[in-house]
XYZ file of N, CA and C in Angstrom:
708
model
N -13.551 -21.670 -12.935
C -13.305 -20.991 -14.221
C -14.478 -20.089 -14.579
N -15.876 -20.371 -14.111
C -17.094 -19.767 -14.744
C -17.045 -18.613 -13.812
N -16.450 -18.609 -12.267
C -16.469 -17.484 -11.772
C -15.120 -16.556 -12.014
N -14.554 -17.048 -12.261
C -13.587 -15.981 -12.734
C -13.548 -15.349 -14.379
N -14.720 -15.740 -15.599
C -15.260 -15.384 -16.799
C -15.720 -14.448 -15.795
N -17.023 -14.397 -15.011
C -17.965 -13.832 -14.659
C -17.322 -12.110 -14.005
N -16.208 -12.609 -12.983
C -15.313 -11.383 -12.487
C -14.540 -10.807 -13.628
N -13.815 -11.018 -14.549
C -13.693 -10.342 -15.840
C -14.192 -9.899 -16.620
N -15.230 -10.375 -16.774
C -16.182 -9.978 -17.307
C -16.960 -8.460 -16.847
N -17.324 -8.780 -15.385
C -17.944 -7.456 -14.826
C -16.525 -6.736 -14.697
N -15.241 -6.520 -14.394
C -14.502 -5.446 -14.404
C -14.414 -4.792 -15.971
N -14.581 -6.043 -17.266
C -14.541 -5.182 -18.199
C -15.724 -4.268 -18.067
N -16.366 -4.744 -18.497
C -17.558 -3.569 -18.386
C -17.350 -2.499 -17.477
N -17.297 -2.463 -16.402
C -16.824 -1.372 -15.408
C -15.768 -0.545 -15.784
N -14.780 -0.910 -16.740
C -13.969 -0.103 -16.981
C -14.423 0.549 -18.077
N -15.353 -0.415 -19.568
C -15.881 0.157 -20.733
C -16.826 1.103 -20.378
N -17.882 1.190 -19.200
C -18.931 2.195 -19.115
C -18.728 2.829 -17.954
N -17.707 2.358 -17.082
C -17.939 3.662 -15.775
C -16.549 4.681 -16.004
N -15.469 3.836 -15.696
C -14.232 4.295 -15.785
C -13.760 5.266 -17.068
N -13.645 4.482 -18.376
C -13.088 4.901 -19.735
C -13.887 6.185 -19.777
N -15.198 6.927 -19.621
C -15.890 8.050 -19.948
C -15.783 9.535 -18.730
N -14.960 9.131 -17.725
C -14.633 9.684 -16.636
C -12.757 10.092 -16.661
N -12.245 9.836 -17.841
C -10.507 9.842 -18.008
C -10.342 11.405 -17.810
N -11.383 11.816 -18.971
C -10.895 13.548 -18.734
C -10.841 14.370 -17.867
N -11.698 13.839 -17.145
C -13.028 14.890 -15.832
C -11.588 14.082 -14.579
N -11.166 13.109 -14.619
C -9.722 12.952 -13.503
C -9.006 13.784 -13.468
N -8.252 13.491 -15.389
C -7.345 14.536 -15.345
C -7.251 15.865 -15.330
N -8.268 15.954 -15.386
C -8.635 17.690 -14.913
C -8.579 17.937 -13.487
N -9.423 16.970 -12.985
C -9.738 17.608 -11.272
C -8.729 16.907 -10.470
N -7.430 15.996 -11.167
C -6.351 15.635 -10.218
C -7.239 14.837 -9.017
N -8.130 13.786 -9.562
C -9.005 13.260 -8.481
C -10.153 12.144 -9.180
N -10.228 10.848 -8.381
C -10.899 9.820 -8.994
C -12.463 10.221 -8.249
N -13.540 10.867 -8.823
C -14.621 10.723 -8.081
C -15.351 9.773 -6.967
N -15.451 10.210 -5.694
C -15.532 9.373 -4.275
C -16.423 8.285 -4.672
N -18.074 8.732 -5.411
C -18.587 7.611 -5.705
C -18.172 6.116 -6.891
N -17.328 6.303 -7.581
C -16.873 5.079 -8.061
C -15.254 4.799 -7.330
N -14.800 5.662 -6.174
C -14.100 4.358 -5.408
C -14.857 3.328 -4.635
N -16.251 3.853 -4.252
C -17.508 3.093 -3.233
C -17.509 2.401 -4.031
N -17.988 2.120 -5.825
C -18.208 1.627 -6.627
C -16.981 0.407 -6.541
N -15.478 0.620 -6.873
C -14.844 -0.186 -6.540
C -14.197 -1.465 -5.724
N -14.981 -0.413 -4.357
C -14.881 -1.391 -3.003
C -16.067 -2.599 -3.312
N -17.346 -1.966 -3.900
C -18.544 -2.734 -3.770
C -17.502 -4.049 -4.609
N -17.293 -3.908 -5.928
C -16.822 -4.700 -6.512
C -15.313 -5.656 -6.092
N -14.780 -5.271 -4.967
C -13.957 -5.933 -4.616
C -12.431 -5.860 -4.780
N -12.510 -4.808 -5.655
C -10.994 -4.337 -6.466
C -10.159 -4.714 -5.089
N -10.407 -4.124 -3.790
C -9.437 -3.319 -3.141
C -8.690 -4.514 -2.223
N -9.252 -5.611 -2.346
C -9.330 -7.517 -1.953
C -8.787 -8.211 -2.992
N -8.209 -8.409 -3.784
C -8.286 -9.052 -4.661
C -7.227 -10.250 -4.335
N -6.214 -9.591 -3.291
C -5.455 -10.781 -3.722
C -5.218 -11.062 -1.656
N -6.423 -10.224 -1.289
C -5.981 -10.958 0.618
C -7.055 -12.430 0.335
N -6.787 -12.938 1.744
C -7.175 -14.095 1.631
C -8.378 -13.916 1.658
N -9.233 -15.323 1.477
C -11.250 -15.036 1.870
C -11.313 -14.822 3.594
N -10.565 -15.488 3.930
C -10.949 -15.503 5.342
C -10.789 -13.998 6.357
N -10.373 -13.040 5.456
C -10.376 -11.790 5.881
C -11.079 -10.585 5.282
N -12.020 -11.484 4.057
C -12.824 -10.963 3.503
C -12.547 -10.603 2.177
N -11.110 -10.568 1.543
C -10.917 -10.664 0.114
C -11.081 -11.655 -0.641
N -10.985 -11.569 -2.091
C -11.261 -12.376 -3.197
C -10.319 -13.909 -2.980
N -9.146 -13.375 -2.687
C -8.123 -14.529 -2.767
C -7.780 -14.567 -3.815
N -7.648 -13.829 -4.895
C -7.121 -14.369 -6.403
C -5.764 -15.240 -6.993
N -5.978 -16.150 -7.452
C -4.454 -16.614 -7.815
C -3.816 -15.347 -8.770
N -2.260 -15.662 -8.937
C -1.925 -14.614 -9.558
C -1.672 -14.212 -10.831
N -2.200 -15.174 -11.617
C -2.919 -15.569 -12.845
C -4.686 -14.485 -12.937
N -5.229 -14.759 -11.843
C -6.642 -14.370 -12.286
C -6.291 -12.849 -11.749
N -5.117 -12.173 -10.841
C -5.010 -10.754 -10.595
C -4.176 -10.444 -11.852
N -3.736 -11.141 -12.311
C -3.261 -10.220 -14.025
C -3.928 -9.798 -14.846
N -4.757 -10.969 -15.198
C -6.014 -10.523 -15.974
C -6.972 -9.505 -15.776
N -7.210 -9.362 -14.273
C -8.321 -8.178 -14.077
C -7.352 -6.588 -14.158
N -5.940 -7.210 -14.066
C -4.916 -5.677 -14.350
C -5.069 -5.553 -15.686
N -5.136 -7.286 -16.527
C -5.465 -6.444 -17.848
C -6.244 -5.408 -18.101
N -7.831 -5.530 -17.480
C -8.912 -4.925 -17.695
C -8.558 -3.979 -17.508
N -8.276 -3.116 -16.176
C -7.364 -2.044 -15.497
C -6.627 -1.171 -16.891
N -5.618 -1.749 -17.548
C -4.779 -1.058 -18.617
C -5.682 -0.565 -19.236
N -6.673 -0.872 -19.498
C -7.461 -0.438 -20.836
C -8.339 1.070 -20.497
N -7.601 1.792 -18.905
C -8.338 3.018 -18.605
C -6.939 3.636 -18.505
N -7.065 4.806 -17.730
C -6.136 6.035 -17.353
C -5.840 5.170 -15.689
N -4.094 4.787 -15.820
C -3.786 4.064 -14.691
C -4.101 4.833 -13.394
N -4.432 5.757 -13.081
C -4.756 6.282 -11.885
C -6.001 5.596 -11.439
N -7.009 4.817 -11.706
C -7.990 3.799 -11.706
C -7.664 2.917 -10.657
N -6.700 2.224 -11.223
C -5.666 1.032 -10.863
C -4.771 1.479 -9.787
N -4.539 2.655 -9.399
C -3.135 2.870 -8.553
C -4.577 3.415 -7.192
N -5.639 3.657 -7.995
C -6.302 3.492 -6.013
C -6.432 2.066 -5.571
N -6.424 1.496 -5.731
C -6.902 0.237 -5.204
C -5.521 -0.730 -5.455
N -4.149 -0.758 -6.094
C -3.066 -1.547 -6.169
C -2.418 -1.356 -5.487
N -2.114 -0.781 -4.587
C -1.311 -0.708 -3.480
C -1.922 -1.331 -2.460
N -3.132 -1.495 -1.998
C -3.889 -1.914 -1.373
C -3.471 -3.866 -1.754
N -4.028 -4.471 -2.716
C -3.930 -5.565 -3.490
C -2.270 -6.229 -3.705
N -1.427 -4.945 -3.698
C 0.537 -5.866 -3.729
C 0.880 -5.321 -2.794
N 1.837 -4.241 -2.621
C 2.865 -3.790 -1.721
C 2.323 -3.510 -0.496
N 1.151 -2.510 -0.409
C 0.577 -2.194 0.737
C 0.126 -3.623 1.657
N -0.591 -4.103 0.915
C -0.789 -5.803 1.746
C 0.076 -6.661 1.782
N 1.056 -6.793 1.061
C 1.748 -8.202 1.027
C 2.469 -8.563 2.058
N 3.103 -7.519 2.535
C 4.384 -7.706 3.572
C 3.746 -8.435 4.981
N 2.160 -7.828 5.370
C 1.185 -8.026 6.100
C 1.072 -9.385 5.834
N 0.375 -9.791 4.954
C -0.522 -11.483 4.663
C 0.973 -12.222 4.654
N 2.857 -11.913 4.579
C 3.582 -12.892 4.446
C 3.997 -12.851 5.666
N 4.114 -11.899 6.762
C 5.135 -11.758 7.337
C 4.151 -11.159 8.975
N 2.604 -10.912 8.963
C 2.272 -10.527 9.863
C 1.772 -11.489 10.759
N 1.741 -10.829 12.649
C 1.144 -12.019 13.094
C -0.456 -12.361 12.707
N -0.901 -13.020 13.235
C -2.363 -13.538 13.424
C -2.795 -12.255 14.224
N -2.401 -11.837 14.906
C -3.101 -10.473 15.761
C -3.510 -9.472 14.887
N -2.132 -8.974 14.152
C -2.132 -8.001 12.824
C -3.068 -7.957 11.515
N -3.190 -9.424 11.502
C -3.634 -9.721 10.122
C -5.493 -9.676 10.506
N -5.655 -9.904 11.596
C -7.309 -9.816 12.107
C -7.421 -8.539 12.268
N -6.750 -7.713 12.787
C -6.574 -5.929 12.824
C -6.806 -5.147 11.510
N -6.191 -5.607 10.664
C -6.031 -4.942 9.579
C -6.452 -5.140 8.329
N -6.889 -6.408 8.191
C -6.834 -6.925 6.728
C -7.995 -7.014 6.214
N -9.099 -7.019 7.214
C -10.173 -7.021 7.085
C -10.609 -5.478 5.795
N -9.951 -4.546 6.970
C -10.705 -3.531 6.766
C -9.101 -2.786 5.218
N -8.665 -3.161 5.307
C -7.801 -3.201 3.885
C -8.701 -3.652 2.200
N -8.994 -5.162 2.744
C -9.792 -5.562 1.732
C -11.067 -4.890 1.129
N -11.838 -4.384 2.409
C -13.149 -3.598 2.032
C -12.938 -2.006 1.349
N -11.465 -1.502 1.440
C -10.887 -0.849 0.907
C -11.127 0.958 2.432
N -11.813 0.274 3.460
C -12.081 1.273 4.506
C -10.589 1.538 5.072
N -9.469 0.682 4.738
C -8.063 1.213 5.455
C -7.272 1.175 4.007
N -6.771 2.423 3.295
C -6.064 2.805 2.377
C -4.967 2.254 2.725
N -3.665 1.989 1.987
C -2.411 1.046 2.434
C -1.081 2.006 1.473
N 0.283 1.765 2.024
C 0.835 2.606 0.973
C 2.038 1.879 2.036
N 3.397 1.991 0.536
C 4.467 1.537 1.143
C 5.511 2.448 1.148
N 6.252 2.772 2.457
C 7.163 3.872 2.362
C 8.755 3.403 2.756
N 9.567 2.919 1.733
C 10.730 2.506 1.391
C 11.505 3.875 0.778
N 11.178 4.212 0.014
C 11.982 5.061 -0.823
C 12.336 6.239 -0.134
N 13.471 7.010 -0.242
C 14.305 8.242 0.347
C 14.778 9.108 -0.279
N 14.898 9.944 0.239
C 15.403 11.183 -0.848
C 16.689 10.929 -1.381
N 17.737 10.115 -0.470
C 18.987 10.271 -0.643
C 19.642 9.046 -1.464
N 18.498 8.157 -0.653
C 19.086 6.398 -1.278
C 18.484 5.740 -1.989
N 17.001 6.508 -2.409
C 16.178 5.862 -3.724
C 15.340 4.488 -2.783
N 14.815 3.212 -3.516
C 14.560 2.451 -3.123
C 15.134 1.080 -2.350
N 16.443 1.870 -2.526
C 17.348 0.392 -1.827
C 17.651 0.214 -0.148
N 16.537 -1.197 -0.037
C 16.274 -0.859 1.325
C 16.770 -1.693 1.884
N 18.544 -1.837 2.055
C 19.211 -1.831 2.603
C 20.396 -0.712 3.443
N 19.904 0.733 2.369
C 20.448 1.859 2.692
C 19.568 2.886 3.711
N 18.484 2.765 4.094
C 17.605 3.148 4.332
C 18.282 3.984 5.689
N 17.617 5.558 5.862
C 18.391 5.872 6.707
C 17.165 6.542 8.024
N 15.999 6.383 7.371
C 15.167 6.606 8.691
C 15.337 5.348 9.876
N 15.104 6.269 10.964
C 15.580 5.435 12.084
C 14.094 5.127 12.591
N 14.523 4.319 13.808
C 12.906 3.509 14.767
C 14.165 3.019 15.905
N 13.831 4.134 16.867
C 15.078 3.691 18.335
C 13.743 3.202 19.425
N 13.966 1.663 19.332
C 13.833 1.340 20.945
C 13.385 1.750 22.313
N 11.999 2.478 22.539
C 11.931 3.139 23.963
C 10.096 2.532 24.718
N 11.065 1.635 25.619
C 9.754 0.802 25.913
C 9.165 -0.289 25.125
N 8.084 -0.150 25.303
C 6.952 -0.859 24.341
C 6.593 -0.506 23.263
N 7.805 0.789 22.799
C 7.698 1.650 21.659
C 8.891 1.966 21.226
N 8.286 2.145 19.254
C 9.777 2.163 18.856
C 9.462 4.040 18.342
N 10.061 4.984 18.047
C 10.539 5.893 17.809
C 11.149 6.194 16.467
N 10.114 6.345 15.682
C 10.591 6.686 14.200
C 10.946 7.802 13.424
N 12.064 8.442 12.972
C 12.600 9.868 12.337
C 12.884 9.742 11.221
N 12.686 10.480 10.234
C 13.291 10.301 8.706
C 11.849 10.400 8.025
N 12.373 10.677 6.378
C 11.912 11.235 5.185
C 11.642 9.847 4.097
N 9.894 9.878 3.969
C 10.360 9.162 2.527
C 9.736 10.136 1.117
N 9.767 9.332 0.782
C 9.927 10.419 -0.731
C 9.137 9.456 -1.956
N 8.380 10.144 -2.879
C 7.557 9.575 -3.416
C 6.925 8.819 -3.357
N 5.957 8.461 -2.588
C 5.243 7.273 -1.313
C 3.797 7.514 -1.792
N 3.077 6.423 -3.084
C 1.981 6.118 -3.262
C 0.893 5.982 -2.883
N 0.210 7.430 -2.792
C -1.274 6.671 -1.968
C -0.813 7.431 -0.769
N -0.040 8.310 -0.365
C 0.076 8.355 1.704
C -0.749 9.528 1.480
N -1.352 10.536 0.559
C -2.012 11.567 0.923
C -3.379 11.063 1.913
N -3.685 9.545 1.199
C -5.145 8.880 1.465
C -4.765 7.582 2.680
N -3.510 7.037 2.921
C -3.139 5.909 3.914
C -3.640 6.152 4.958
N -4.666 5.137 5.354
C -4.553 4.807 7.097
C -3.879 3.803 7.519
N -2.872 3.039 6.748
C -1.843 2.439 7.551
C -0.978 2.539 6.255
N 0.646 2.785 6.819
C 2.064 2.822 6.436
C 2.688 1.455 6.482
N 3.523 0.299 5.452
C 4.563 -0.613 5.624
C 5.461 0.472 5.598
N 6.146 0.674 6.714
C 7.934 1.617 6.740
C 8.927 0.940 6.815
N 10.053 0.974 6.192
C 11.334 0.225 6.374
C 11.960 1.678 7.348
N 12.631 0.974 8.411
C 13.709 1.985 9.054
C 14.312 1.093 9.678
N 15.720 1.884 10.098
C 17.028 1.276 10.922
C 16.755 1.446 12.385
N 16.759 0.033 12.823
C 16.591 -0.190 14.189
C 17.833 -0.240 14.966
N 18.988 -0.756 13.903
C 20.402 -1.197 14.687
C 21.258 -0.296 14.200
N 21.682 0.967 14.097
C 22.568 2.094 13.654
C 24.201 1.077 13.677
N 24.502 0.120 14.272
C 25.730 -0.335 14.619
C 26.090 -1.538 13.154
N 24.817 -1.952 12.904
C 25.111 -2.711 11.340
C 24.604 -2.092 10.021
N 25.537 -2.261 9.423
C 25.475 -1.143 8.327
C 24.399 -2.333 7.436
N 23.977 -1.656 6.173
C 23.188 -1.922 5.467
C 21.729 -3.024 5.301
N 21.589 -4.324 5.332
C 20.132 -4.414 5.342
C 20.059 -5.407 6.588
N 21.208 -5.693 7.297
C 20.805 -6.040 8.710
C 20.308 -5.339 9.840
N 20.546 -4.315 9.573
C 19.700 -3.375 10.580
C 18.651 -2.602 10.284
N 18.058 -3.059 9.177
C 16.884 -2.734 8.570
C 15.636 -3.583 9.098
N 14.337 -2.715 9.747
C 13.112 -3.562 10.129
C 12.052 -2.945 9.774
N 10.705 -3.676 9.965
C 9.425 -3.269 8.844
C 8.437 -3.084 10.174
N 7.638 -2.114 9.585
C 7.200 -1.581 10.443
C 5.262 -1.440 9.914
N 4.214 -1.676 10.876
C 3.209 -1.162 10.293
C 3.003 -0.150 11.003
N 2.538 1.383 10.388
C 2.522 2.649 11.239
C 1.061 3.196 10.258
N 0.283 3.065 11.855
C -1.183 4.132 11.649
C -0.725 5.386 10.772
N -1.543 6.060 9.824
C -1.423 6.928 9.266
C -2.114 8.137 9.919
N -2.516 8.088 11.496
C -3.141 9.157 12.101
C -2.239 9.323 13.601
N -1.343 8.823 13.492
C -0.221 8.466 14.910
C 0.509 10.043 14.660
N 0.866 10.661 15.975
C 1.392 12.207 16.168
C 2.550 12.237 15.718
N 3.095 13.008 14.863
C 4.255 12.959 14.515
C 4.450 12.529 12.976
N 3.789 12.336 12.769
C 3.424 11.564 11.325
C 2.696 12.809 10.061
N 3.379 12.983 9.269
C 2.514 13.633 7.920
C 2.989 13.834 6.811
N 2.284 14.346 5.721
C 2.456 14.270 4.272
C 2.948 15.527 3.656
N 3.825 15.832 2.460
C 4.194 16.591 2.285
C 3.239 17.033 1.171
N 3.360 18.161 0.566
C 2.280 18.585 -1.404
C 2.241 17.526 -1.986
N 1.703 16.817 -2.440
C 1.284 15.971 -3.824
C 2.464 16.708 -4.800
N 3.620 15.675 -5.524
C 4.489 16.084 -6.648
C 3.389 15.965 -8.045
N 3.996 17.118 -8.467
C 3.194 16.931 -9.843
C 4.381 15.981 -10.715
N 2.911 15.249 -11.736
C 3.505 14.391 -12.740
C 3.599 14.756 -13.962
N 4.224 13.638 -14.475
C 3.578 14.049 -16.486
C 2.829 12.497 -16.275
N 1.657 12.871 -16.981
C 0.591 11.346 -16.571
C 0.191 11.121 -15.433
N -0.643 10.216 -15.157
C -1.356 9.983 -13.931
C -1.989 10.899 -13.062
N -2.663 11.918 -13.888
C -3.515 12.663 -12.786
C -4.258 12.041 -12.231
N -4.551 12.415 -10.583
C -5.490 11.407 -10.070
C -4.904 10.183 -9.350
N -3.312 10.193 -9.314
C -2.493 9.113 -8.903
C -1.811 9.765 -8.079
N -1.896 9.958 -6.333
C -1.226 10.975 -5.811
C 0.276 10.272 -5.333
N 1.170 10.602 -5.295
C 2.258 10.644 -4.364
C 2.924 11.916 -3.745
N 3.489 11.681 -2.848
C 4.568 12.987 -2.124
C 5.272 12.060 -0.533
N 5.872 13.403 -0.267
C 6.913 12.821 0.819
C 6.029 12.405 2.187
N 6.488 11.293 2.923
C 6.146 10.962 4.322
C 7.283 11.434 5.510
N 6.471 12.273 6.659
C 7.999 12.422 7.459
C 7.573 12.066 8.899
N 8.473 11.848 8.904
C 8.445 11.040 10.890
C 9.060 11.841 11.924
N 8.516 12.350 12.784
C 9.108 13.211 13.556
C 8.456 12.887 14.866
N 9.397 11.739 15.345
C 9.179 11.184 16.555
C 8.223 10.812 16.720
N 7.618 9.064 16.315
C 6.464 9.177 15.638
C 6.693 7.606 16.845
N 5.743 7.230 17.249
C 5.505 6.162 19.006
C 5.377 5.500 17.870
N 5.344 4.004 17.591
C 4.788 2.703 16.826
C 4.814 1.601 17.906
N 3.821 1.245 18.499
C 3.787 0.089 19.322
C 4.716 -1.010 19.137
N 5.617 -1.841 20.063
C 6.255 -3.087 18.900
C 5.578 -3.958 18.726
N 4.561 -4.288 19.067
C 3.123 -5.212 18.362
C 3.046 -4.788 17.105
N 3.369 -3.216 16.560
C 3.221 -3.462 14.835
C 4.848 -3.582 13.975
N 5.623 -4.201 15.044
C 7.016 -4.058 14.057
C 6.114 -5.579 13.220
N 7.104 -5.609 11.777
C 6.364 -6.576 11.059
C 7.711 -8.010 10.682
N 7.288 -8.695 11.407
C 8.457 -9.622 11.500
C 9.398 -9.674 12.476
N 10.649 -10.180 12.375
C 11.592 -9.057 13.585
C 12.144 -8.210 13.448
N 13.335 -7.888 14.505
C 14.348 -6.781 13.991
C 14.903 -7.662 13.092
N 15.402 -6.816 12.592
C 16.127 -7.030 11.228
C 16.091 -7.675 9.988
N 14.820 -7.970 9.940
C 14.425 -8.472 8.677
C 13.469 -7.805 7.696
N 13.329 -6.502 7.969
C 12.985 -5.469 7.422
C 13.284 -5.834 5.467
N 14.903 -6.040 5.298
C 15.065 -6.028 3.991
C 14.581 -7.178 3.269
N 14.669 -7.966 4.464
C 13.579 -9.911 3.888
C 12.252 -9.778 3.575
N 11.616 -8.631 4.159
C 10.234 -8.144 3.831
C 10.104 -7.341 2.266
N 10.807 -6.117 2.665
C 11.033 -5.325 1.320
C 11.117 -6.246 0.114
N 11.901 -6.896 0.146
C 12.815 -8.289 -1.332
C 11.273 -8.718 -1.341
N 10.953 -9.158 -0.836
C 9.541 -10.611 -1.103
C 8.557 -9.782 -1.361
N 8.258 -8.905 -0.889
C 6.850 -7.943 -1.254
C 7.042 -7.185 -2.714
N 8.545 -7.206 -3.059
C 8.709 -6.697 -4.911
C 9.163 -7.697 -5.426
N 9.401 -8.660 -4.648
C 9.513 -9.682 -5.772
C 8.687 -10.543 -6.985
């Protein structure tokens, strides 16, 4: 209990004297200054909820509400560098990855050196990722990924992608859906303009597109077809 006063404690402050006096100078420059994301990592934001043994905080999910409290009390673009990292971007990983994956990646997730971002959503079918119509075909020791996502948090800055795509074209909706972890520097792979918002300057999203993009099957995440068992539990 005295260490988790102590971690609330220092994020308030961090948000009352570093963050809160820096709101304008974001929304102006559409950008969180590089030295207080270093600032962030030092403090652990970007860990909060991987395990210790990979170098994050471990937080129950009681003590990661509270430090989101702290979080509210700035301009959410604060919070959206480092929360994707902390839920969606990590979760699917720490529930559903192997022991190989999770020593690969999680490490350097937590220290906030591998940016994380989840790309479910589509232009055509929104977030329902059972409709999902990017594909990942089967060739070798590699799967083959095509398709568009669309408003995808954080991919201007991702060095690794969770992707939902259709592995089985022959079953319709979330049985042929599988999860995928995809390097954010793999050929074939890139980002579209940053969409402008109303709010959240400093909070980037835009489209991800796949254009025949190799993914080892060492990073499919789970098996085939449980892609939508991943998606469900990581927003749940």
């Amino acid at each position: 209990l005295e260490t988790r006063e102590q971690l609330i404690d220092t994020v308030r402050r961090f948000v009352s004297e570093r963050l809160r006096p820096l709101e304008a100078q974001v929304a102006e420059n559409d950008a969180i200054p590089g030295e207080v994301i270093e600032e962030m990592k030092g403090l652990g934001l970007f860990g909060l909820s991987i395990p210790e043994q990979f170098g994050g905080l471990d937080l129950s999910m009681e003590d990661e509400c509270l430090v989101g409290v702290e979080l509210g009390r700035t301009s959410p673009a604060f919070r959206s560098a480092f929360g994707t990292n902390v839920g969606i971007g990590s979760q699917g990983l720490v529930m559903f990855g192997t022991e190989a994956q999770k020593e690969k990646y999680l490490p350097g997730i937590a220290s906030g050196e591998i940016i994380t971002s989840f790309a479910l959503t589509e232009p055509d079918v929104g977030s329902d990722a059972g409709s999902v119509r990017t594909t990942a075909r089967r060739d070798g020791d590699h799967y083959v990924l095509n398709g568009t996502k669309r408003f995808i948090t954080n991919a201007p800055h991702a060095g690794l992608f969770t992707v939902f795509a259709r592995t089985d074209p022959s079953q319709p909706g979330a049985k042929g859906v599988s999860a995928f972890l995809v390097e954010g520097n793999l050929p074939g792979l890139s980002v579209g303009k940053p969409e402008k918002k109303m709010g959240q300057q400093g909070a980037h999203i835009c489209d991800v597109i796949f254009d025949n993009v190799r993914v080892p099957v060492e990073n499919r995440l789970g098996n085939e077809g449980e892609g939508f068992k991943v998606a469900m539990q990581v927003l749940d």
